[in-house]
Tab-separated table of C-alpha atoms and ligand atoms in Angstrom:
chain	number	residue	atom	x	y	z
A	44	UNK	CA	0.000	0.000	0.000
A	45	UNK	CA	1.016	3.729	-0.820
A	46	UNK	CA	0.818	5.626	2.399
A	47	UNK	CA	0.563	9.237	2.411
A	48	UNK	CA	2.397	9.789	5.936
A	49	UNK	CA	6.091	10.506	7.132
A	50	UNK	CA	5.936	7.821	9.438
A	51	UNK	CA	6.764	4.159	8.880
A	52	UNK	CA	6.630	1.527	11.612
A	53	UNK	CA	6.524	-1.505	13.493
A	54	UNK	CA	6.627	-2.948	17.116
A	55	UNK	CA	8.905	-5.821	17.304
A	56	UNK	CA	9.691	-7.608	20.517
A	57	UNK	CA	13.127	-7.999	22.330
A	58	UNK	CA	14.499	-10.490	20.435
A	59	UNK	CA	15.784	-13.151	22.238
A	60	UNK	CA	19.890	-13.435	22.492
A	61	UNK	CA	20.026	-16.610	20.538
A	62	UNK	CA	17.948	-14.686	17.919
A	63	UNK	CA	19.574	-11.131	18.123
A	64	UNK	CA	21.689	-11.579	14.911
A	65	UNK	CA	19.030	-12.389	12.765
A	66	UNK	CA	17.018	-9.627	14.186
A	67	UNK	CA	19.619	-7.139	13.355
A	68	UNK	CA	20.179	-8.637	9.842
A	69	UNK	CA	15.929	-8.165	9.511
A	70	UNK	CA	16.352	-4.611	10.566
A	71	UNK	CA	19.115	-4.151	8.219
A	72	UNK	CA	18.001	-6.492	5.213
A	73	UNK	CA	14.286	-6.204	5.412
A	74	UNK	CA	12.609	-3.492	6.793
A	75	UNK	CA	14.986	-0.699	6.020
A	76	UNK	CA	14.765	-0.879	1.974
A	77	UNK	CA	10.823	-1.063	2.699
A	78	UNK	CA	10.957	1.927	4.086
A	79	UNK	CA	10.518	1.459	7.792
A	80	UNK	CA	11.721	4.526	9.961
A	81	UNK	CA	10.716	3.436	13.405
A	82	UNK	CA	10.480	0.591	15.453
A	83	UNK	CA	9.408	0.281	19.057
A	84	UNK	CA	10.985	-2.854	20.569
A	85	UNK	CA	8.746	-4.451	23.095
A	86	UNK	CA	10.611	-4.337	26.168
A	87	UNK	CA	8.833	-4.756	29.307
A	88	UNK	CA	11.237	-5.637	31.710
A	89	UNK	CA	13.484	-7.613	29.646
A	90	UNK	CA	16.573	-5.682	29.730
A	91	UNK	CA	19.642	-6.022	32.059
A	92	UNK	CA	18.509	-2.450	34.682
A	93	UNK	CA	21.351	-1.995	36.324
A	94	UNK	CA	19.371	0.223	39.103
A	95	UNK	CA	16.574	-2.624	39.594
A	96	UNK	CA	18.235	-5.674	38.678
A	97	UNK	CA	15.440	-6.998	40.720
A	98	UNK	CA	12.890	-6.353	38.018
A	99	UNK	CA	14.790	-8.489	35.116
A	100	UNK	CA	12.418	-10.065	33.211
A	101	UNK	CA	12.922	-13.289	30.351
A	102	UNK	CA	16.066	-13.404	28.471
A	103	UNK	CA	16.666	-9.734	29.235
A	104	UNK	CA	18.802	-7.380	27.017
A	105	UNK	CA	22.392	-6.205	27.911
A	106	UNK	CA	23.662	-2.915	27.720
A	107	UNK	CA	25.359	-3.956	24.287
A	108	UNK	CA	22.660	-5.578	22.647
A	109	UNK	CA	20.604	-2.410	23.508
A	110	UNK	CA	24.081	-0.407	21.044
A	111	UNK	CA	23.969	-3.074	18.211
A	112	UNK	CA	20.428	-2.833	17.499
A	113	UNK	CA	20.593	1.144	17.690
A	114	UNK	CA	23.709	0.612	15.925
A	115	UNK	CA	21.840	-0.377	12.784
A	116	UNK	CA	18.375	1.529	13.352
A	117	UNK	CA	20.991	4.772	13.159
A	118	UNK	CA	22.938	3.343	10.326
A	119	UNK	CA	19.295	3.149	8.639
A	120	UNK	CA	17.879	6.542	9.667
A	121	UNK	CA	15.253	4.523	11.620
A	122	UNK	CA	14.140	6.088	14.969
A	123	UNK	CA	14.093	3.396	17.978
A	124	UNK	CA	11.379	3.609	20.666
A	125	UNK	CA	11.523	1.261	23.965
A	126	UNK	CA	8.622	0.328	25.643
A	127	UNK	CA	7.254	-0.624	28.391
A	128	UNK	CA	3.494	-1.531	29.660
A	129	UNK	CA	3.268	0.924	32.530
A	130	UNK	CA	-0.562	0.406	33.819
A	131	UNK	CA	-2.100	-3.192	33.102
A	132	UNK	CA	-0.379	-6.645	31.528
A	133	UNK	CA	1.927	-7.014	34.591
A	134	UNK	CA	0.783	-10.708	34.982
A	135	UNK	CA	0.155	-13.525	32.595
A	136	UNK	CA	1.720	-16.612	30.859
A	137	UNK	CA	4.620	-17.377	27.949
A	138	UNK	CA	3.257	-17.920	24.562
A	139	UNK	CA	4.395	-21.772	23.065
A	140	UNK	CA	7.173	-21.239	21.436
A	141	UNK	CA	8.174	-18.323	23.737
A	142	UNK	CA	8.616	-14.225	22.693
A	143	UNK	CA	9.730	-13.471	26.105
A	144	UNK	CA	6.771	-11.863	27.348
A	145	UNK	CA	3.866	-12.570	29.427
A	146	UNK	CA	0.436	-12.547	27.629
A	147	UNK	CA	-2.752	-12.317	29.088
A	148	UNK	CA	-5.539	-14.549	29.489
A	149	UNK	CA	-9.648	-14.722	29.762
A	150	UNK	CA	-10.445	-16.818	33.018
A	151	UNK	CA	-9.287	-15.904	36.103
A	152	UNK	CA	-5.833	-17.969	37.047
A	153	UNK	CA	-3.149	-17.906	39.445
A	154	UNK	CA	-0.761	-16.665	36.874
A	155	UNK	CA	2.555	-15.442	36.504
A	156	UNK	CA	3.849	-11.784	37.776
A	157	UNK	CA	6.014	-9.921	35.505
A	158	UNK	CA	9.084	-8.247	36.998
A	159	UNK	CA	7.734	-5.691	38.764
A	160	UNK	CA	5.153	-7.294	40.350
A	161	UNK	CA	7.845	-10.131	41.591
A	162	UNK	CA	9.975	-8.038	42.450
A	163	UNK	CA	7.368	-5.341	44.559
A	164	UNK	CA	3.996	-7.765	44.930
A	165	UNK	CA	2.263	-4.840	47.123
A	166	UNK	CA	2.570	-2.665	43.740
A	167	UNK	CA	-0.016	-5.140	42.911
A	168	UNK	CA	-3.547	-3.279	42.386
A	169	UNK	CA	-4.803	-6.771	43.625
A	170	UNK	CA	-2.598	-8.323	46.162
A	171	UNK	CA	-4.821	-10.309	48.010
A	172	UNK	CA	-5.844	-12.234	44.841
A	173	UNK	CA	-4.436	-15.195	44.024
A	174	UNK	CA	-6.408	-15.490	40.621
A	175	UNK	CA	-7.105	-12.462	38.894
A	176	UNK	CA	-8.722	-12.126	35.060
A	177	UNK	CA	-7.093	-11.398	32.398
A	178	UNK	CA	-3.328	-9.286	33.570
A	179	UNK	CA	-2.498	-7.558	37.118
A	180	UNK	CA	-2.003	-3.716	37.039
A	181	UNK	CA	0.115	-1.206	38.816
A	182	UNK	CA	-1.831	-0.008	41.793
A	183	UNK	CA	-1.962	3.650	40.772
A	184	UNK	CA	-2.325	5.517	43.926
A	185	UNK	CA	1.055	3.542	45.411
A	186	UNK	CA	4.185	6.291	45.133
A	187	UNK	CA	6.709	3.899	45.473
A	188	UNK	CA	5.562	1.999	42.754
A	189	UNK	CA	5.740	5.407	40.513
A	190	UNK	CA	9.375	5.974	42.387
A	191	UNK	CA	10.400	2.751	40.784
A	192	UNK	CA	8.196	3.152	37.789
A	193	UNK	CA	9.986	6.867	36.558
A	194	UNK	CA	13.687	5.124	37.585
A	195	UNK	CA	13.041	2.128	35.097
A	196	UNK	CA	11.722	4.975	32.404
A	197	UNK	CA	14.736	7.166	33.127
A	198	UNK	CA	17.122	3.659	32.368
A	199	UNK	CA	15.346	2.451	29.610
A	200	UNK	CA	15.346	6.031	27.577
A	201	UNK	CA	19.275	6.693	28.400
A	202	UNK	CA	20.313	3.271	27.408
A	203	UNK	CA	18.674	3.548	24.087
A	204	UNK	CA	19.530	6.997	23.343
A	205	UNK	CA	15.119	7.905	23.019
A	206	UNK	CA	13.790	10.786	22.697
A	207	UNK	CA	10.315	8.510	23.076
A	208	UNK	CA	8.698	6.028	24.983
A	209	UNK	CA	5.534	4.113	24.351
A	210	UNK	CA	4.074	3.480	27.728
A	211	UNK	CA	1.531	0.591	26.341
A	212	UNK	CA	-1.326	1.261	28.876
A	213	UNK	CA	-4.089	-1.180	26.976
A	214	UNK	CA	-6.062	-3.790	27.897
A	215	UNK	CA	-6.247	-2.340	31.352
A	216	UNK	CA	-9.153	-4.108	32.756
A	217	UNK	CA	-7.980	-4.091	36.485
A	218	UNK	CA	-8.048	-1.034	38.221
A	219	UNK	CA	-9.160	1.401	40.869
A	220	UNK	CA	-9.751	-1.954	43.050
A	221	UNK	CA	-7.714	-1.418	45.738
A	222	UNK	CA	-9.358	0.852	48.943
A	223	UNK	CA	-7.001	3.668	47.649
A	224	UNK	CA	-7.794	4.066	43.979
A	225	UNK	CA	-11.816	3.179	45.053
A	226	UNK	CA	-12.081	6.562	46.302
A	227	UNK	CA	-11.296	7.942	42.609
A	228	UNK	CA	-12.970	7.440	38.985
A	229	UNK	CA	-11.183	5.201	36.958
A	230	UNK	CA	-10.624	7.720	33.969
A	231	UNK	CA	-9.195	9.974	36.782
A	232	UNK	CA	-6.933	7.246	38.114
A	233	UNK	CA	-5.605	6.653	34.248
A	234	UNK	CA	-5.176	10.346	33.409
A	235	UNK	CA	-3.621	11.398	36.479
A	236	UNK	CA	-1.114	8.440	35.787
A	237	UNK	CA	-0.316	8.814	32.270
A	238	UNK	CA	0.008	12.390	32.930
A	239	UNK	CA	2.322	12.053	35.460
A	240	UNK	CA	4.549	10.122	33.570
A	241	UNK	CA	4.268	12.107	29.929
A	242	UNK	CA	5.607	14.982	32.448
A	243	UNK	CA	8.129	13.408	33.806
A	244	UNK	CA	9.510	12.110	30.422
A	245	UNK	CA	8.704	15.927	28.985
A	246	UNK	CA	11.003	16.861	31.436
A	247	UNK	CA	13.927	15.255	29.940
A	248	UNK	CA	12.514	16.699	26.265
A	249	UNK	CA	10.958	13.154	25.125
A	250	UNK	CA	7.613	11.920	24.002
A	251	UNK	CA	5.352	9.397	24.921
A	252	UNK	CA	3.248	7.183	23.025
A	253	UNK	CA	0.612	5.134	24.110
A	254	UNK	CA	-2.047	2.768	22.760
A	255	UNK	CA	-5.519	4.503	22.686
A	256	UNK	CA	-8.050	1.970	23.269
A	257	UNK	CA	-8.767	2.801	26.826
A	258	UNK	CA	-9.886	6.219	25.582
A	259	UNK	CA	-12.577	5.164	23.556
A	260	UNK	CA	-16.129	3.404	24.841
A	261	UNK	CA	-17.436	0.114	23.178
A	262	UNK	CA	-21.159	1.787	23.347
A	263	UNK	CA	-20.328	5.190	21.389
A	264	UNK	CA	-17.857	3.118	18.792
A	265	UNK	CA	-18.922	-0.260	18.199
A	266	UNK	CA	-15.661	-1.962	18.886
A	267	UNK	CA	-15.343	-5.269	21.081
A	268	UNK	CA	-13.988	-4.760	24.604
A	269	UNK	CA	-10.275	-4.834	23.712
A	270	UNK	CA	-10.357	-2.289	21.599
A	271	UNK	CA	-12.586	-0.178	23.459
A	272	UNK	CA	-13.365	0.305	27.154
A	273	UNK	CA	-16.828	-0.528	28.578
A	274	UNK	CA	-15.926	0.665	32.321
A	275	UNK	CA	-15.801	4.547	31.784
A	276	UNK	CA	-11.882	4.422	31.671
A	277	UNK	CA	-12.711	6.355	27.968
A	278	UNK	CA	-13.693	9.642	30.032
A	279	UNK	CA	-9.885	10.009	30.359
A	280	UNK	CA	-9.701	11.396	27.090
A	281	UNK	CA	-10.579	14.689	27.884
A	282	UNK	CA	-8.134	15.172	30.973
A	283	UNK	CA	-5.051	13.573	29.111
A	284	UNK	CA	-2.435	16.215	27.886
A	285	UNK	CA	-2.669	16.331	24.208
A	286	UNK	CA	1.096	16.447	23.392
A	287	UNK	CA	0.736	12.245	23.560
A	288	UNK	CA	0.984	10.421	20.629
A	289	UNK	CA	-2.441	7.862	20.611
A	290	UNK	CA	-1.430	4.909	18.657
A	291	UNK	CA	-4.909	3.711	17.334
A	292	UNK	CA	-5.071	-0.025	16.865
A	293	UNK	CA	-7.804	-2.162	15.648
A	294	UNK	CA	-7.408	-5.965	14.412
A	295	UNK	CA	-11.025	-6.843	13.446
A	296	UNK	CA	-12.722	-5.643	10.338
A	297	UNK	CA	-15.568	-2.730	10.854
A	298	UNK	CA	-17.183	-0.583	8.822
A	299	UNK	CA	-15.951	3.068	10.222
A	300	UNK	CA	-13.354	3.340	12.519
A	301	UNK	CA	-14.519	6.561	14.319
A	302	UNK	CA	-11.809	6.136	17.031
A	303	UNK	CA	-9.861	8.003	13.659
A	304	UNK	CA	-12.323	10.833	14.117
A	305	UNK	CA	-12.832	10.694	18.254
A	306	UNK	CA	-8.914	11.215	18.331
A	307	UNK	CA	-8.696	14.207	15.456
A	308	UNK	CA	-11.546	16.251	17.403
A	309	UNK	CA	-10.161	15.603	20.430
A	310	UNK	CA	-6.826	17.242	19.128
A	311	UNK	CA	-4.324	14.310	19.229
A	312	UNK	CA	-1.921	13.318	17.187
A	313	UNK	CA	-2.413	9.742	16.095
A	314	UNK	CA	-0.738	6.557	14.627
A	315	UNK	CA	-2.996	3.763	13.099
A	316	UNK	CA	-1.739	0.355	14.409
A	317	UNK	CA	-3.201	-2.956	12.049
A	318	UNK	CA	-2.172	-6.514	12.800
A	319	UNK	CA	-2.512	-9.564	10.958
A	320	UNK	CA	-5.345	-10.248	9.407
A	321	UNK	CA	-5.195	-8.360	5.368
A	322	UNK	CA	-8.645	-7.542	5.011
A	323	UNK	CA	-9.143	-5.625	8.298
A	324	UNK	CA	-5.517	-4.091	7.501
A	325	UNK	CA	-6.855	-2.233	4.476
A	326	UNK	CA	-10.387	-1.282	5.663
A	327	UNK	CA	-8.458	0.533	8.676
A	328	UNK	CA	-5.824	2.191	6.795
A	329	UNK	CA	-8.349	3.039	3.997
A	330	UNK	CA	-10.436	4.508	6.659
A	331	UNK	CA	-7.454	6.289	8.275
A	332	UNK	CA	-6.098	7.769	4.875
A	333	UNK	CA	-10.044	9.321	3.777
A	334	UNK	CA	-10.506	10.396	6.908
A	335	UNK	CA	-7.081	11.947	7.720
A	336	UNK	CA	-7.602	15.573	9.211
A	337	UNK	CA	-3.564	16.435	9.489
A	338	UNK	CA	-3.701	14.286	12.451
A	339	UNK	CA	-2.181	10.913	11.488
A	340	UNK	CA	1.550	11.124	11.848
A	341	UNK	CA	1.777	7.436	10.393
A	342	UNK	CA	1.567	3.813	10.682
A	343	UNK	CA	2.827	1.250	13.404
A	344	UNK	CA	2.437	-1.812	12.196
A	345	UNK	CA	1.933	-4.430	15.400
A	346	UNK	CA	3.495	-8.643	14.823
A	347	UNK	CA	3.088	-9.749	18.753
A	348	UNK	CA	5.146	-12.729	17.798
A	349	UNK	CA	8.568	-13.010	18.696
A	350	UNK	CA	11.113	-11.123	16.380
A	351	UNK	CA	13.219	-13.337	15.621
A	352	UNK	CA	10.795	-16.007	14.783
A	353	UNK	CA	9.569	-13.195	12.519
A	354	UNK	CA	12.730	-12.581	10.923
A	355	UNK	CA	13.439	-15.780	9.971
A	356	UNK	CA	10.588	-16.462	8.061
A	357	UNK	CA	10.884	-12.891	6.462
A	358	UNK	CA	14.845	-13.184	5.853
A	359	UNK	CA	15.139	-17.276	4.910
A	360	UNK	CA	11.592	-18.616	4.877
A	361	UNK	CA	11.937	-20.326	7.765
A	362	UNK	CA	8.606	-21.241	8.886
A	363	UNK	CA	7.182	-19.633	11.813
A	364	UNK	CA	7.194	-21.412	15.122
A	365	UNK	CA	4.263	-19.520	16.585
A	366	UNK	CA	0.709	-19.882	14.786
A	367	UNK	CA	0.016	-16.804	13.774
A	368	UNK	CA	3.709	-15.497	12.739
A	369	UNK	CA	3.136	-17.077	8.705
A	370	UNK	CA	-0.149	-14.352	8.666
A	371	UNK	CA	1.475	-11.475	9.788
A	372	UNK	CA	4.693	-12.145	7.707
A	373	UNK	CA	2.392	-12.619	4.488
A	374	UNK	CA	0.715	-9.695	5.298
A	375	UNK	CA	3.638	-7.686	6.077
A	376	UNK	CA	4.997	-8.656	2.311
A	377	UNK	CA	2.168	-7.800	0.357
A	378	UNK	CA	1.548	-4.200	2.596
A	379	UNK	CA	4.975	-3.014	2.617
A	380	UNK	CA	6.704	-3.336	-0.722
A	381	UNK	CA	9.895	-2.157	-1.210
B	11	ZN	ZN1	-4.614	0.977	43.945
């Protein structure tokens, strides 16, 4: 597809270190002469903090795997974005074969805590629960947790040289639980938050980026519960500084897509995010590029399976280990041409 915006890109995860090579080679081979000029790299907690070591998550990055791979994004002219997942998906368990990260799930399970959560349980917005639905979340009244939260930020955005950070902040079905955060709204609880944090990271002259579906609602847009919220997070919208980049991301096939619209009246600067499946790829963008209103400043392309696995299929076609990675590497062929 011809897009008619600056920006080019894609979320990869942290590759794993048996995998790094080929990741780099991707970068460099693959989605450079297609044009790509960003990538955020799904971090989490995998990489080596030096300041928390206690938060280390799977496989984590080292200091010099963090150079290499902005090495050759800055040998490409492509700009490199960490991020993180600073509200909900602190919980979960490994996809089979692993990307490193913890994914959610939709019954309620004694699952697995993600570093920070290990590392601090009583930032946990629930505790006292053994099984929870879904992913844990940060408790967001707790100051220590935000103590520990802006150090890991500070690390993160040195180490890779940013001048952004996508905060993730989706899927954030667990929150204002705990006695503290019950005395506040949840959209309150998320702005104050996210706000918070795009200050702190203003303060040393970045960006943040963040997913927008928690500032939408299912009822007034017709999306399913994942893409939308249905528990008045969406009210946040209008209390949320609008120097934040929304990245706008949608995998099933609709109509309209008036989160394109919501976002350009509200006065934020977008980024439409597609996934796998081809046919709900090209209704969004189509939507996105008719309905542009100077507000789109590109697209980010999301995988969710691990990069490496991704790479090899792109760079030798290998085939994919994970069961969705051969649909999101055929779509990623046929929408980005060099
Ligand atoms: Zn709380």
């Amino acid at each position: 597809m011809n897009f008619p915006w600056k920006t080019k890109g894609i979320v990869l995860t942290a590759p794993l270190s048996e995998e790094i090579d080929d990741v780099i080679k991707f970068i460099d081979e693959y989605l450079a002469p297609r044009g790509f000029n960003m990538i955020v790299i799904q971090v989490r907690y995998r990489y080596q903090f030096k300041k928390h070591p206690e938060v280390w998550g799977y496989d984590p990055l080292s200091y010099e795997d963090v150079k290499r791979l902005l090495n050759v994004c800055r040998k490409n002219n492509i700009k490199l974005v960490p991020k993180m997942n600073l509200i909900g998906h602190q919980s979960g368990f490994p996809n089979e074969p692993t990307d490193g990260i913890l994914h959610g799930h939709n019954e309620a399970l004694d699952d697995i805590p993600d570093g920070l959560l290990r590392a601090y349980p009583t930032f946990d917005e629930q505790a006292n629960e053994k099984k929870i639905n879904y992913a844990r979340s940060i408790c967001l009244s707790s100051r220590p947790a935000k103590t520990v939260v802006f150090e890991l930020i500070d690390e993160l955005m040195d180490v890779f040289e940013a001048d952004a950070i996508h905060i993730g902040c989706d899927e954030v079905f667990n929150i204002g639980l705990c006695e503290e955060c019950s005395k506040k709204s949840k959209s309150e609880l998320f702005a104050n938050w996210i706000n918070s944090i795009n200050d702190h990271v203003k303060k040393r002259r970045g960006a943040v980026l963040m997913w927008g579906d928690r500032l939408i609602s299912t009822k007034e847009t017709g999306y399913n519960r994942w893409e939308a919220s249905d528990d008045g997070s969406h009210s946040a919208i209008d209390m949320l500084s609008k120097d934040i980049t929304v990245c706008d991301w949608h995998y099933d096939k609709y109509e309209k897509y008036p989160s394109v619209d919501i976002f350009a009246n509200k006065g934020f600067k977008i980024m439409v995010s597609p996934w796998r499946d081809e046919n709900s790829l090209e209704a969004f963008l189509n939507y996105a590029i008719n309905n542009d209103k100077g507000h789109i400043n590109g697209v980010l392309m999301t995988t969710w399976c691990g990069s490496g696995d991704l790479a090899k299929r792109l760079l030798y076609g290998e085939k994919g280990r994970w069961l969705h990675t051969e649909q999101i590497a055929t779509t990623i062929e046929k929408t980005f041409k060099k």
